[in-house]
């Protein structure tokens, strides 16, 4: 009998199957037994590619990090640091919004995950190249990560029920329209993210300009060489 052209199992197939389960049912639904059944293989065959379930989830997380666009940080792209940071944040959130159940794994940090490390390295390098000191570039990376991942962990608008009788006006006099929020969840959440992102970038821009002025004063005050 001729051997199949492609192996029955691969890391990519395992990761894709696990990602489908995580997206649909959450992290707790993933098990090696469940994956083996979904892939039509025996359980031990998974261990030829991954030693543990945690390694599989780490790979799923990295596959999501790989979906984030980094092209805006390319020096040939031409975008200034603020525009690049904005566009990167939008791409990052879009990837997490498609796969919100994997965010708790991503929130642990990149660890040894290649795509996650490439994401952190590229963003940090772009900020340093733009003139940010390394320490502040690190803080910017942490700040953006907190903000983006926090926005993907849940929906503010989706946290309200669509029952107009749910919020007693005597107890909550300012929530008379709150029952309408759930129906407009995506619009409200997108607008909130953009509002917060703009506020963050406005603040960083002020810091950046202050840094430039301080550097200019230092240069002007330096003694001239004879």
mmCIF file of C-alpha atoms in Angstrom:
data_model
loop_
_atom_site.group_PDB
_atom_site.id
_atom_site.type_symbol
_atom_site.label_atom_id
_atom_site.label_comp_id
_atom_site.label_asym_id
_atom_site.label_seq_id
_atom_site.Cartn_x
_atom_site.Cartn_y
_atom_site.Cartn_z
ATOM 1 C CA UNK A 1 0.000 0.000 0.000
ATOM 2 C CA UNK A 2 1.420 3.391 -0.994
ATOM 3 C CA UNK A 3 2.414 5.685 1.843
ATOM 4 C CA UNK A 4 0.435 8.962 2.132
ATOM 5 C CA UNK A 5 2.149 12.002 0.622
ATOM 6 C CA UNK A 6 1.583 14.030 3.764
ATOM 7 C CA UNK A 7 1.952 12.871 7.354
ATOM 8 C CA UNK A 8 -1.275 12.321 9.229
ATOM 9 C CA UNK A 9 -0.169 14.683 11.969
ATOM 10 C CA UNK A 10 1.878 17.863 12.214
ATOM 11 C CA UNK A 11 2.413 20.669 14.705
ATOM 12 C CA UNK A 12 0.378 22.945 12.481
ATOM 13 C CA UNK A 13 -2.623 20.595 12.425
ATOM 14 C CA UNK A 14 -2.512 20.155 16.188
ATOM 15 C CA UNK A 15 -2.284 23.895 16.803
ATOM 16 C CA UNK A 16 -5.134 24.642 14.408
ATOM 17 C CA UNK A 17 -7.386 22.015 16.011
ATOM 18 C CA UNK A 18 -6.571 23.328 19.482
ATOM 19 C CA UNK A 19 -7.226 26.906 18.406
ATOM 20 C CA UNK A 20 -10.665 25.951 17.085
ATOM 21 C CA UNK A 21 -11.543 24.334 20.409
ATOM 22 C CA UNK A 22 -10.218 27.279 22.441
ATOM 23 C CA UNK A 23 -12.138 29.777 20.318
ATOM 24 C CA UNK A 24 -15.384 27.842 20.613
ATOM 25 C CA UNK A 25 -15.240 26.485 24.156
ATOM 26 C CA UNK A 26 -12.355 28.021 26.085
ATOM 27 C CA UNK A 27 -9.043 26.830 27.477
ATOM 28 C CA UNK A 28 -10.521 24.199 29.792
ATOM 29 C CA UNK A 29 -12.014 22.307 26.845
ATOM 30 C CA UNK A 30 -8.601 21.441 25.428
ATOM 31 C CA UNK A 31 -7.143 18.043 26.304
ATOM 32 C CA UNK A 32 -4.836 15.653 24.507
ATOM 33 C CA UNK A 33 -7.629 13.091 24.392
ATOM 34 C CA UNK A 34 -10.024 15.611 22.831
ATOM 35 C CA UNK A 35 -7.425 16.734 20.302
ATOM 36 C CA UNK A 36 -6.573 13.181 19.331
ATOM 37 C CA UNK A 37 -10.260 12.458 18.729
ATOM 38 C CA UNK A 38 -10.702 15.614 16.662
ATOM 39 C CA UNK A 39 -7.645 14.755 14.559
ATOM 40 C CA UNK A 40 -8.492 11.073 14.217
ATOM 41 C CA UNK A 41 -5.249 9.828 15.745
ATOM 42 C CA UNK A 42 -4.148 8.040 18.878
ATOM 43 C CA UNK A 43 -3.394 10.149 21.937
ATOM 44 C CA UNK A 44 0.280 9.178 22.266
ATOM 45 C CA UNK A 45 0.994 10.361 18.712
ATOM 46 C CA UNK A 46 0.525 13.964 19.885
ATOM 47 C CA UNK A 47 3.583 13.585 22.089
ATOM 48 C CA UNK A 48 5.769 13.281 19.025
ATOM 49 C CA UNK A 49 5.116 17.002 18.535
ATOM 50 C CA UNK A 50 4.238 18.401 21.985
ATOM 51 C CA UNK A 51 5.209 17.125 25.424
ATOM 52 C CA UNK A 52 2.267 18.630 27.317
ATOM 53 C CA UNK A 53 -1.080 20.328 26.910
ATOM 54 C CA UNK A 54 0.518 23.569 28.129
ATOM 55 C CA UNK A 55 2.992 23.429 25.244
ATOM 56 C CA UNK A 56 0.069 23.137 22.841
ATOM 57 C CA UNK A 57 -1.650 26.160 24.371
ATOM 58 C CA UNK A 58 1.610 28.111 24.198
ATOM 59 C CA UNK A 59 1.804 27.293 20.490
ATOM 60 C CA UNK A 60 -1.806 28.380 20.000
ATOM 61 C CA UNK A 61 -1.006 31.676 21.700
ATOM 62 C CA UNK A 62 2.021 32.164 19.475
ATOM 63 C CA UNK A 63 -0.042 31.479 16.367
ATOM 64 C CA UNK A 64 -2.276 34.382 17.394
ATOM 65 C CA UNK A 65 0.722 36.661 18.002
ATOM 66 C CA UNK A 66 1.872 35.800 14.483
ATOM 67 C CA UNK A 67 -1.338 37.351 13.122
ATOM 68 C CA UNK A 68 -0.349 40.829 14.340
ATOM 69 C CA UNK A 69 0.871 43.089 11.536
ATOM 70 C CA UNK A 70 4.392 44.463 12.115
ATOM 71 C CA UNK A 71 4.963 46.037 8.715
ATOM 72 C CA UNK A 72 4.303 49.554 10.019
ATOM 73 C CA UNK A 73 7.557 49.387 11.991
ATOM 74 C CA UNK A 74 9.661 48.729 8.904
ATOM 75 C CA UNK A 75 11.996 51.665 8.277
ATOM 76 C CA UNK A 76 10.988 51.632 4.612
ATOM 77 C CA UNK A 77 7.302 52.013 5.536
ATOM 78 C CA UNK A 78 7.632 55.709 6.369
ATOM 79 C CA UNK A 79 5.134 55.979 9.203
ATOM 80 C CA UNK A 80 6.200 58.081 12.183
ATOM 81 C CA UNK A 81 6.402 56.357 15.579
ATOM 82 C CA UNK A 82 2.976 57.552 16.738
ATOM 83 C CA UNK A 83 1.139 56.428 13.602
ATOM 84 C CA UNK A 84 2.986 53.120 13.583
ATOM 85 C CA UNK A 85 2.160 52.507 17.230
ATOM 86 C CA UNK A 86 -1.498 53.308 16.606
ATOM 87 C CA UNK A 87 -1.770 50.997 13.601
ATOM 88 C CA UNK A 88 0.085 48.212 15.415
ATOM 89 C CA UNK A 89 -2.256 48.490 18.405
ATOM 90 C CA UNK A 90 -5.300 48.247 16.122
ATOM 91 C CA UNK A 91 -3.881 45.152 14.422
ATOM 92 C CA UNK A 92 -2.957 43.610 17.778
ATOM 93 C CA UNK A 93 -6.432 44.142 19.199
ATOM 94 C CA UNK A 94 -8.039 42.772 16.035
ATOM 95 C CA UNK A 95 -6.087 39.518 16.416
ATOM 96 C CA UNK A 96 -7.049 39.201 20.077
ATOM 97 C CA UNK A 97 -10.684 40.040 19.371
ATOM 98 C CA UNK A 98 -10.834 37.059 17.005
ATOM 99 C CA UNK A 99 -9.367 34.785 19.681
ATOM 100 C CA UNK A 100 -10.303 36.245 23.096
ATOM 101 C CA UNK A 101 -10.158 32.936 24.969
ATOM 102 C CA UNK A 102 -6.394 32.632 24.450
ATOM 103 C CA UNK A 103 -5.683 36.070 25.963
ATOM 104 C CA UNK A 104 -4.981 34.689 29.487
ATOM 105 C CA UNK A 105 -2.134 32.624 28.012
ATOM 106 C CA UNK A 106 -0.801 35.586 26.050
ATOM 107 C CA UNK A 107 -0.996 37.747 29.169
ATOM 108 C CA UNK A 108 1.727 35.658 30.818
ATOM 109 C CA UNK A 109 4.237 37.270 28.479
ATOM 110 C CA UNK A 110 6.082 35.996 25.413
ATOM 111 C CA UNK A 111 8.341 33.598 27.331
ATOM 112 C CA UNK A 112 10.085 31.623 24.601
ATOM 113 C CA UNK A 113 7.383 31.947 21.964
ATOM 114 C CA UNK A 114 9.028 33.024 18.657
ATOM 115 C CA UNK A 115 6.220 35.186 17.269
ATOM 116 C CA UNK A 116 5.611 36.827 20.647
ATOM 117 C CA UNK A 117 9.310 37.616 21.034
ATOM 118 C CA UNK A 118 9.479 38.966 17.483
ATOM 119 C CA UNK A 119 6.487 41.199 18.241
ATOM 120 C CA UNK A 120 8.119 42.596 21.394
ATOM 121 C CA UNK A 121 11.529 42.974 19.751
ATOM 122 C CA UNK A 122 10.164 44.777 16.699
ATOM 123 C CA UNK A 123 8.059 47.252 18.642
ATOM 124 C CA UNK A 124 10.837 47.990 21.145
ATOM 125 C CA UNK A 125 13.405 48.456 18.400
ATOM 126 C CA UNK A 126 11.129 50.833 16.504
ATOM 127 C CA UNK A 127 10.605 53.010 19.574
ATOM 128 C CA UNK A 128 14.345 53.177 20.296
ATOM 129 C CA UNK A 129 15.053 53.994 16.649
ATOM 130 C CA UNK A 130 12.472 56.793 16.885
ATOM 131 C CA UNK A 131 14.445 58.384 19.711
ATOM 132 C CA UNK A 132 12.876 56.961 22.851
ATOM 133 C CA UNK A 133 15.366 55.934 25.569
ATOM 134 C CA UNK A 134 15.432 52.171 26.104
ATOM 135 C CA UNK A 135 13.835 52.398 29.557
ATOM 136 C CA UNK A 136 10.917 54.438 28.247
ATOM 137 C CA UNK A 137 10.556 52.217 25.189
ATOM 138 C CA UNK A 138 10.206 49.272 27.591
ATOM 139 C CA UNK A 139 7.522 51.155 29.532
ATOM 140 C CA UNK A 140 5.676 51.948 26.321
ATOM 141 C CA UNK A 141 5.682 48.273 25.372
ATOM 142 C CA UNK A 142 4.302 47.306 28.771
ATOM 143 C CA UNK A 143 1.691 50.087 28.693
ATOM 144 C CA UNK A 144 0.411 49.160 25.262
ATOM 145 C CA UNK A 145 0.305 45.481 26.182
ATOM 146 C CA UNK A 146 -1.753 46.183 29.312
ATOM 147 C CA UNK A 147 -4.162 48.368 27.375
ATOM 148 C CA UNK A 148 -4.609 46.106 24.355
ATOM 149 C CA UNK A 149 -4.953 42.869 26.288
ATOM 150 C CA UNK A 150 -7.262 44.476 28.823
ATOM 151 C CA UNK A 151 -9.539 45.627 26.026
ATOM 152 C CA UNK A 152 -9.712 42.078 24.678
ATOM 153 C CA UNK A 153 -10.545 40.382 27.983
ATOM 154 C CA UNK A 154 -14.135 41.524 28.009
ATOM 155 C CA UNK A 155 -16.727 43.867 26.594
ATOM 156 C CA UNK A 156 -17.927 46.878 28.558
ATOM 157 C CA UNK A 157 -21.061 47.202 26.449
ATOM 158 C CA UNK A 158 -21.701 43.464 26.524
ATOM 159 C CA UNK A 159 -21.731 43.538 30.313
ATOM 160 C CA UNK A 160 -25.207 45.081 30.435
ATOM 161 C CA UNK A 161 -28.390 43.085 29.870
ATOM 162 C CA UNK A 162 -30.832 44.146 27.165
ATOM 163 C CA UNK A 163 -33.818 44.175 29.541
ATOM 164 C CA UNK A 164 -35.040 47.726 30.063
ATOM 165 C CA UNK A 165 -36.594 46.745 33.417
ATOM 166 C CA UNK A 166 -33.296 45.442 34.800
ATOM 167 C CA UNK A 167 -32.018 48.760 36.149
ATOM 168 C CA UNK A 168 -34.268 50.393 38.724
ATOM 169 C CA UNK A 169 -34.098 54.170 38.099
ATOM 170 C CA UNK A 170 -34.426 54.846 41.817
ATOM 171 C CA UNK A 171 -31.218 52.911 42.419
ATOM 172 C CA UNK A 172 -29.433 53.707 39.149
ATOM 173 C CA UNK A 173 -30.738 57.060 37.939
ATOM 174 C CA UNK A 174 -28.115 57.362 35.182
ATOM 175 C CA UNK A 175 -28.534 53.916 33.618
ATOM 176 C CA UNK A 176 -31.868 54.489 31.921
ATOM 177 C CA UNK A 177 -30.367 53.667 28.508
ATOM 178 C CA UNK A 178 -27.944 50.955 29.667
ATOM 179 C CA UNK A 179 -30.117 48.166 28.276
ATOM 180 C CA UNK A 180 -29.365 49.478 24.776
ATOM 181 C CA UNK A 181 -25.604 49.007 25.108
ATOM 182 C CA UNK A 182 -25.513 45.261 24.473
ATOM 183 C CA UNK A 183 -27.140 45.714 21.076
ATOM 184 C CA UNK A 184 -24.410 48.200 20.087
ATOM 185 C CA UNK A 185 -21.545 46.250 21.616
ATOM 186 C CA UNK A 186 -19.027 46.325 18.781
ATOM 187 C CA UNK A 187 -19.548 49.990 17.959
ATOM 188 C CA UNK A 188 -19.218 51.063 21.584
ATOM 189 C CA UNK A 189 -16.220 48.846 22.310
ATOM 190 C CA UNK A 190 -14.423 49.960 19.129
ATOM 191 C CA UNK A 191 -15.073 53.605 19.954
ATOM 192 C CA UNK A 192 -13.893 53.148 23.539
ATOM 193 C CA UNK A 193 -10.690 51.477 22.357
ATOM 194 C CA UNK A 194 -9.964 54.282 19.912
ATOM 195 C CA UNK A 195 -10.701 56.910 22.572
ATOM 196 C CA UNK A 196 -8.310 55.276 25.004
ATOM 197 C CA UNK A 197 -5.641 54.702 22.380
ATOM 198 C CA UNK A 198 -5.774 58.338 21.287
ATOM 199 C CA UNK A 199 -5.463 59.484 24.904
ATOM 200 C CA UNK A 200 -2.439 57.242 25.438
ATOM 201 C CA UNK A 201 -0.753 58.443 22.264
ATOM 202 C CA UNK A 202 -1.493 62.090 23.096
ATOM 203 C CA UNK A 203 0.217 61.621 26.453
ATOM 204 C CA UNK A 204 3.194 59.852 24.890
ATOM 205 C CA UNK A 205 3.498 62.607 22.302
ATOM 206 C CA UNK A 206 3.757 65.205 25.068
ATOM 207 C CA UNK A 207 6.476 63.140 26.742
ATOM 208 C CA UNK A 208 8.295 62.740 23.442
ATOM 209 C CA UNK A 209 8.266 66.471 22.760
ATOM 210 C CA UNK A 210 9.507 67.182 26.288
ATOM 211 C CA UNK A 211 12.313 64.708 25.733
ATOM 212 C CA UNK A 212 13.297 66.413 22.497
ATOM 213 C CA UNK A 213 13.347 69.834 24.134
ATOM 214 C CA UNK A 214 15.453 68.524 27.006
ATOM 215 C CA UNK A 215 17.942 67.042 24.585
ATOM 216 C CA UNK A 216 18.080 70.287 22.635
ATOM 217 C CA UNK A 217 18.781 72.275 25.826
ATOM 218 C CA UNK A 218 21.513 69.829 26.780
ATOM 219 C CA UNK A 219 23.167 70.209 23.382
ATOM 220 C CA UNK A 220 22.956 74.013 23.535
ATOM 221 C CA UNK A 221 24.417 74.041 27.043
ATOM 222 C CA UNK A 222 27.320 71.735 26.227
ATOM 223 C CA UNK A 223 30.724 73.468 26.180
ATOM 224 C CA UNK A 224 32.132 74.063 22.740
ATOM 225 C CA UNK A 225 35.272 72.273 21.714
ATOM 226 C CA UNK A 226 38.201 74.522 20.828
#
